mmCIF file of C-alpha atoms in Angstrom:
data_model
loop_
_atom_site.group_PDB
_atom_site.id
_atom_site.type_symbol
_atom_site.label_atom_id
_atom_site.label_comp_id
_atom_site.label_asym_id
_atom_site.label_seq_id
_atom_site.Cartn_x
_atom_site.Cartn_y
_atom_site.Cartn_z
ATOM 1 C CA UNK A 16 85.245 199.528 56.233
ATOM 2 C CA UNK A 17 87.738 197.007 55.057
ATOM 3 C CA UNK A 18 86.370 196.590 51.802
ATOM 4 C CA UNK A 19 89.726 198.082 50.151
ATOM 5 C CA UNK A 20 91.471 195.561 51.143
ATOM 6 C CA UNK A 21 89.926 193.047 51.093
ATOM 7 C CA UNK A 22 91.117 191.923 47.257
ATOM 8 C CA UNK A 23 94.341 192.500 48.411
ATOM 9 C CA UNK A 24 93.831 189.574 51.133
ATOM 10 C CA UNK A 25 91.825 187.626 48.495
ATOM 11 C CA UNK A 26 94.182 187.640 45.687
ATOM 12 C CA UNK A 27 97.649 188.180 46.987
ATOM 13 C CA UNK A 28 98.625 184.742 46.116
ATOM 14 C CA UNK A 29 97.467 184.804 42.534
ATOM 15 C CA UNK A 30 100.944 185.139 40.174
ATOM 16 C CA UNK A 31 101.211 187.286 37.533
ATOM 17 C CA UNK A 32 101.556 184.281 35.132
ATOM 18 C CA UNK A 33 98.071 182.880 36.132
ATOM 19 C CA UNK A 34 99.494 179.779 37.693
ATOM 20 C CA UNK A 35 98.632 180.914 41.718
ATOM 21 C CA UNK A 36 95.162 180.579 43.397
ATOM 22 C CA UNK A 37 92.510 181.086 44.363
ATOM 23 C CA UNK A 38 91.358 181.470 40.953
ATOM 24 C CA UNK A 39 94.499 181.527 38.523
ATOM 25 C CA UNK A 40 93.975 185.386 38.014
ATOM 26 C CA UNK A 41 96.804 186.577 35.643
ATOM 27 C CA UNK A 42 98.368 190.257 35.081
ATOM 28 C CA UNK A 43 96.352 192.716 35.409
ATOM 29 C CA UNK A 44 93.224 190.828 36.104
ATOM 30 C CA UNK A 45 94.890 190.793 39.569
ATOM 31 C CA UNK A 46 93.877 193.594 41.825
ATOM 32 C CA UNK A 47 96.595 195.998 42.360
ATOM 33 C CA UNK A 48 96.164 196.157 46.095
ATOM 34 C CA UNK A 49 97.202 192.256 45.955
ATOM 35 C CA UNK A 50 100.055 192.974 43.715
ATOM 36 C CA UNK A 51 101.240 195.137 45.423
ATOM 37 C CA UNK A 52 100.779 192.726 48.981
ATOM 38 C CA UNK A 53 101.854 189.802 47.346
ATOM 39 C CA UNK A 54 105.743 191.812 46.610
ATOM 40 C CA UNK A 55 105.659 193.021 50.488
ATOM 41 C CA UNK A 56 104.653 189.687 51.749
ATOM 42 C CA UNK A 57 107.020 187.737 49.480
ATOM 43 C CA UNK A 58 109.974 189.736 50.392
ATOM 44 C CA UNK A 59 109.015 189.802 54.617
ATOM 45 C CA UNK A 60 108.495 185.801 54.267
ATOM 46 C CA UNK A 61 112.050 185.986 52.961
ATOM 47 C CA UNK A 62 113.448 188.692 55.174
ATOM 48 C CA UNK A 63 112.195 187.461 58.508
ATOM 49 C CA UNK A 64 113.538 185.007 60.680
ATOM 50 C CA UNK A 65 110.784 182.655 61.104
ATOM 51 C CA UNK A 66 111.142 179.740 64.207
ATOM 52 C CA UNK A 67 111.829 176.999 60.711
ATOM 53 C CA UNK A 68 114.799 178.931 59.261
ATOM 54 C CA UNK A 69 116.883 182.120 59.507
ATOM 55 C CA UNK A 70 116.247 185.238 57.473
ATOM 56 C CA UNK A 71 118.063 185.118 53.928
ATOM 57 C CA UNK A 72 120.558 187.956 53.423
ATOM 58 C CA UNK A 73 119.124 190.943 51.719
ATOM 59 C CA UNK A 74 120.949 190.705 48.566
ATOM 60 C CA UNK A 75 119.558 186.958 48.056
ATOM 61 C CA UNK A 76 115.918 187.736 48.828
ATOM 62 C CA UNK A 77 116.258 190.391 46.036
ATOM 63 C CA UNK A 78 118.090 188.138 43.774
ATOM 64 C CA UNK A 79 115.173 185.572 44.185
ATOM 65 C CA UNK A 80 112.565 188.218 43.503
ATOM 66 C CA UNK A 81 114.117 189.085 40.679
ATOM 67 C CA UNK A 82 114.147 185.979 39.151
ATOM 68 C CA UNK A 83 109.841 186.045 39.819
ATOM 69 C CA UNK A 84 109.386 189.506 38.171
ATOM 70 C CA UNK A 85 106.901 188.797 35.287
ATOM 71 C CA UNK A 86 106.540 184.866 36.750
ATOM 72 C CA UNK A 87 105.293 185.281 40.234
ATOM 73 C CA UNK A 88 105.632 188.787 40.425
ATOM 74 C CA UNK A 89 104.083 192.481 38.267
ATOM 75 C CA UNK A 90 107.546 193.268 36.692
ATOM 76 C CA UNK A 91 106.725 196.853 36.800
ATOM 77 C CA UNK A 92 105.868 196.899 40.636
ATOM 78 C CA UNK A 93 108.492 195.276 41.113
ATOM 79 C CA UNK A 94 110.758 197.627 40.281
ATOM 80 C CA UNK A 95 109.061 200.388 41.592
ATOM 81 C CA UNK A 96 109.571 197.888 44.914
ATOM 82 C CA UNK A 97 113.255 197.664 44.582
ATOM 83 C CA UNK A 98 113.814 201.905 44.747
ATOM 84 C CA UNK A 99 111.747 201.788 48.170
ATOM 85 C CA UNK A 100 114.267 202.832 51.098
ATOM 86 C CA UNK A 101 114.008 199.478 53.390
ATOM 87 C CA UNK A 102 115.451 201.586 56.481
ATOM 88 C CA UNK A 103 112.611 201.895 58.207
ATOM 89 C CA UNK A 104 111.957 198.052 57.794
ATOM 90 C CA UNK A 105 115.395 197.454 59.105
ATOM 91 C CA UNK A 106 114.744 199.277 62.213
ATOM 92 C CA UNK A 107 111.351 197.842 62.786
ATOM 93 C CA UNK A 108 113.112 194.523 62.471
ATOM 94 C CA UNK A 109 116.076 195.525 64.891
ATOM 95 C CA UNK A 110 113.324 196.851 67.817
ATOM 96 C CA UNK A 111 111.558 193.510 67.347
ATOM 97 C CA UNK A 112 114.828 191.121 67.384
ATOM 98 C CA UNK A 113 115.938 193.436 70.381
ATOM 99 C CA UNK A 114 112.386 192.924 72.139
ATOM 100 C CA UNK A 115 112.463 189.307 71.876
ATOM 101 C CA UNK A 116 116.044 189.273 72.965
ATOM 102 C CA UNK A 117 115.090 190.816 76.139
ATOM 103 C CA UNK A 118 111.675 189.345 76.795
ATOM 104 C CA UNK A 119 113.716 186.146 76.926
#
């Protein structure tokens, strides 16, 4: 049942330039399921607040990924990424900072 996906997982480190692994894929030889992951899991990495570092400010995580469109990065997904309303990632974020909070 989690065949779908499971390129994504695979893949999602490949770069669109061929230089990332597991097997230097490049383009559009990359699934687009781990494309696509690879821009979500690059910009949470960035985003979160993570027990080594605080979370970068929004307009710097952007900035960075902009600078990997076409490198690291699909250029086109990525800015089909950038007109994606992060609200609802905000508030996600917000409940779990709050839960923490309060769990300690």
């Amino acid at each position: 049942q989690f065949a779908p996906v499971l390129d994504g997982v695979r893949y999602h480190h490949e770069r669109f330039d061929g230089r990332g692994y597991p097997h230097g894929l490049r383009g559009a030889d990359i699934p687009l399921f781990a494309r696509i992951i690879a821009i979500a899991d690059t910009f949470d990495a960035m985003s979160s607040t993570r027990t080594y570092r605080a979370a970068k400010p929004r307009e710097t995580v952007l900035a960075e990924m902009a600078a990997c469109a076409g490198t690291q990065h699909d250029p086109r997904l990525f800015a089909h990424f950038r007109s994606i309303d992060l609200r609802g990632y905000d508030a996600l974020n917000s409940a779990h900072a709050a839960a923490m909070k309060e769990a300690a």
